C-alpha positions as a printed Julia matrix, in Angstrom:
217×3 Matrix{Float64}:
   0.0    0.0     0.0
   1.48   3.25   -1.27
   1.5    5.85    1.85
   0.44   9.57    0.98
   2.36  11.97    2.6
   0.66  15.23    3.66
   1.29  18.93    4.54
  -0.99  20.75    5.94
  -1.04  24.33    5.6
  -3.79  26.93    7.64
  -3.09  30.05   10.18
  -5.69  28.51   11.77
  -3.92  25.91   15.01
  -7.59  24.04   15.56
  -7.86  23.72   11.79
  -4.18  22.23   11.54
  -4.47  19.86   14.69
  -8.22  19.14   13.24
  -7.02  17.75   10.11
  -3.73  16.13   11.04
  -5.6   14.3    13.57
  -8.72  12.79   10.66
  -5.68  12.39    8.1
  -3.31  10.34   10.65
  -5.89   8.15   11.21
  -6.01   6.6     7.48
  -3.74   4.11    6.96
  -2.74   4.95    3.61
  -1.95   8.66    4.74
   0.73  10.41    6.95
   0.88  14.01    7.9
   4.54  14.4     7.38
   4.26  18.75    9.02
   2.48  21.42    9.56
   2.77  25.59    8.36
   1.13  28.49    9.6
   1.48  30.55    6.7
   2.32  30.68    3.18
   6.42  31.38    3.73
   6.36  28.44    6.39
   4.89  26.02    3.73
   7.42  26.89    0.81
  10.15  26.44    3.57
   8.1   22.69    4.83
   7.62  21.6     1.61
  11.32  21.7     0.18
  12.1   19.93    3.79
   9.84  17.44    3.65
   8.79  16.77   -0.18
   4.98  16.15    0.57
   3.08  14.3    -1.7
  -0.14  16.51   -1.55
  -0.65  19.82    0.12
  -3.75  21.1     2.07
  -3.59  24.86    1.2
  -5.37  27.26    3.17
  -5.51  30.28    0.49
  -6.04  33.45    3.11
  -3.15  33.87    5.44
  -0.88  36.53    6.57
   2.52  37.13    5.51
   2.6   34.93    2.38
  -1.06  34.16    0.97
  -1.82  30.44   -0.32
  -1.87  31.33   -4.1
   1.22  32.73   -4.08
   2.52  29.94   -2.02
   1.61  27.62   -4.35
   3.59  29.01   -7.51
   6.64  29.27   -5.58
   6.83  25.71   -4.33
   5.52  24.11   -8.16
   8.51  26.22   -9.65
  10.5   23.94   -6.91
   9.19  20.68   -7.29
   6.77  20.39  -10.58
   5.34  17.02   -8.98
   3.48  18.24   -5.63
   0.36  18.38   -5.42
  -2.33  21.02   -4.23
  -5.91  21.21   -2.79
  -6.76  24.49   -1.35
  -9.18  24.48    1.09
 -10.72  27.53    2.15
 -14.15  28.54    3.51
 -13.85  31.6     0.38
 -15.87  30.44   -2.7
 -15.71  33.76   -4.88
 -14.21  33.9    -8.44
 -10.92  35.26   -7.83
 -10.14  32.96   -4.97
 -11.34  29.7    -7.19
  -9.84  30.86  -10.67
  -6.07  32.27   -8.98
  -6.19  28.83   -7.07
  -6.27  26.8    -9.78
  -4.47  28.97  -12.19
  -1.49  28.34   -9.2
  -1.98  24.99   -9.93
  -4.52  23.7    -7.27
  -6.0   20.3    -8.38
  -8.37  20.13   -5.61
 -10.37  22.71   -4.24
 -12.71  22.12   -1.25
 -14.79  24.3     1.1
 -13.97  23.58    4.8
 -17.57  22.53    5.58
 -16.73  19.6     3.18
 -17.65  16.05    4.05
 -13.94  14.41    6.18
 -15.09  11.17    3.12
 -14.76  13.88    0.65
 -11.67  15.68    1.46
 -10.19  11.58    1.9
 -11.04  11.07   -1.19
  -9.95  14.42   -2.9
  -6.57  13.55   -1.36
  -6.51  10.18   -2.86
  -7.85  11.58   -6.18
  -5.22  14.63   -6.71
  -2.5   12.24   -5.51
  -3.23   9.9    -8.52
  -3.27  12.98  -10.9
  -6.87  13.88  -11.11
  -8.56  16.89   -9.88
 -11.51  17.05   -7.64
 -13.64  20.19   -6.97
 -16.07  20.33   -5.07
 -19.91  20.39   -6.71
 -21.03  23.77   -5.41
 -17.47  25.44   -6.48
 -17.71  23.39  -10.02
 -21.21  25.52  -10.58
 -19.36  28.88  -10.57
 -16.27  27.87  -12.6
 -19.23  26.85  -15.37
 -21.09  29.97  -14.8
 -17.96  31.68  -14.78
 -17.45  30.2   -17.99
 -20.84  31.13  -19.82
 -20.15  34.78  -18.95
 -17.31  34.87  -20.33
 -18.14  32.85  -23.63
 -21.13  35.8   -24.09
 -19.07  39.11  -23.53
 -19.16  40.82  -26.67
 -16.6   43.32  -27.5
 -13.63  41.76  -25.77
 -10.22  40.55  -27.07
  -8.52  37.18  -25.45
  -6.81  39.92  -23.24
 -10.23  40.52  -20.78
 -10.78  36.3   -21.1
  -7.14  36.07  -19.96
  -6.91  38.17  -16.82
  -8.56  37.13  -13.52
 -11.16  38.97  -11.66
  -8.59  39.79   -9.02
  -5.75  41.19  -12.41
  -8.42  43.5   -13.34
  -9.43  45.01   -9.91
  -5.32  45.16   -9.65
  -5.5   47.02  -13.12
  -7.8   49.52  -12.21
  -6.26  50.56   -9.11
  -3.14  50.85  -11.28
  -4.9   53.0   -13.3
  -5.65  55.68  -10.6
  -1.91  55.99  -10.09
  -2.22  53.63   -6.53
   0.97  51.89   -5.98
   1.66  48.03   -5.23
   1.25  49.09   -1.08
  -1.87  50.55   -1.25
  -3.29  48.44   -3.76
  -2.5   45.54   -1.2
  -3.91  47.49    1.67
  -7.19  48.02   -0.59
  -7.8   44.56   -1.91
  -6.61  43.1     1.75
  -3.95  40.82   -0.15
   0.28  40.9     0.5
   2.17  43.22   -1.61
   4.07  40.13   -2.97
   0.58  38.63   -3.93
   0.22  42.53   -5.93
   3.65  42.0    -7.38
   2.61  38.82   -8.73
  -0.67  39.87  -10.4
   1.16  42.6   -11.83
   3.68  40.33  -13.01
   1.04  38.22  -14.66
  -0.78  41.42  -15.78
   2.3   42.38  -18.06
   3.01  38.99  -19.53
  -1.01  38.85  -20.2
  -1.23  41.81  -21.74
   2.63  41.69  -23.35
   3.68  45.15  -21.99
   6.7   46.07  -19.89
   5.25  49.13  -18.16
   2.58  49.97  -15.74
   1.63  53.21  -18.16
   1.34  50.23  -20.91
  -1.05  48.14  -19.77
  -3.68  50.66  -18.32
  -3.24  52.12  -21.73
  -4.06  48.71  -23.35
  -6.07  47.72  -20.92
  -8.52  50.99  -21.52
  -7.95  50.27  -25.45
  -9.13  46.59  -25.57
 -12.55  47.19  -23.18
 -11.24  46.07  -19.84
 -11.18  48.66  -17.86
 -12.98  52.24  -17.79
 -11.97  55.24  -15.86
């Protein structure tokens, strides 16, 4: 029998013990550590070269998204389910753009989240039904926009809120204190932003940005 091995990542202690506890008592799992934060787990997972991660995605100092592209650009193989009481588009669509094969809501079943972790681990992905319903939905707006280049399909909710506080001149700090995300996290979106849009400058892409449609002052 093939033993999964386990990180568990939440600010949260009750959460952590919670969890390690329900995992440690499947056979075919073993909690191998614990992080509190999203720095913590890029530092536990090099150490301890989990086979699947639970990923809280809100957390102080280093946010799970962000958390999650650092450690895949480390070890390609890992695997993620973020699970997170937030079910809103920019939470689901940055978590799985990061790479998240799994994503549950903490009031999910302890038979599903078993069996997520047993799915992901075997290379499948497993989202939960309610969460599923918005990606689709999600989806269908998209597919019916009219007027709007690949750029606007491209970006996330969360890269165009990011864009339009560019746009008023706010910098990467208060953009961070407005959207109540890290400045890393900004840098990041910004980062994607300009590869998205294929600009090199902030002036750039709120200039294409208010060209193509997707954004307005």
């Amino acid at each position: 029998m093939e033993i999964i091995k386990i990180l568990i990542v939440d600010d949260h202690e009750v959460v952590r013990d919670g969890l390690s506890v329900m995992m440690g008592r499947q056979e075919d799992f073993t909690v191998v550590g614990e992080a509190h934060n999203g720095l913590e787990a890029v530092e536990k997972a090099s150490e301890l070269e989990p086979d699947v991660i639970l990923m809280d995605l809100r957390m102080p100092e280093l946010d799970g998204v962000e958390a999650m592209r650092r450690i895949r650009k480390k070890d390609a193989n890992v695997k993620f389910i973020a699970l997170t009481t937030y079910d809103t588009d920019e939470y689901i669509f940055d978590a799985i753009e990061a790479g998240a094969k799994g994503y549950l809501l903490k009031d999910t079943s302890r038979e599903d989240l078993f069996k997520a972790v047993r799915t992901v681990h075997q290379g499948d992905s497993l989202i939960q039904p309610a969460v599923v319903s918005r990606v689709l939905d999600r989806l269908a707006q998209l597919s019916r926009r009219p007027g709007q280049g690949g750029e606007r399909q491209a970006l996330s909710d969360r890269e165009v809120e990011v864009l339009r506080l560019m746009a008023r001149g706010s910098a990467n700090k208060q953009i961070a204190a407005d959207l109540s995300i890290t400045e890393s996290t900004v840098k990041t979106h910004v980062t994607n932003i300009f590869q998205k849009l294929e600009v090199r400058h902030r002036t750039e892409a709120v200039t294409k940005a208010m060209s193509k449609g997707i954004i307005k002052l």
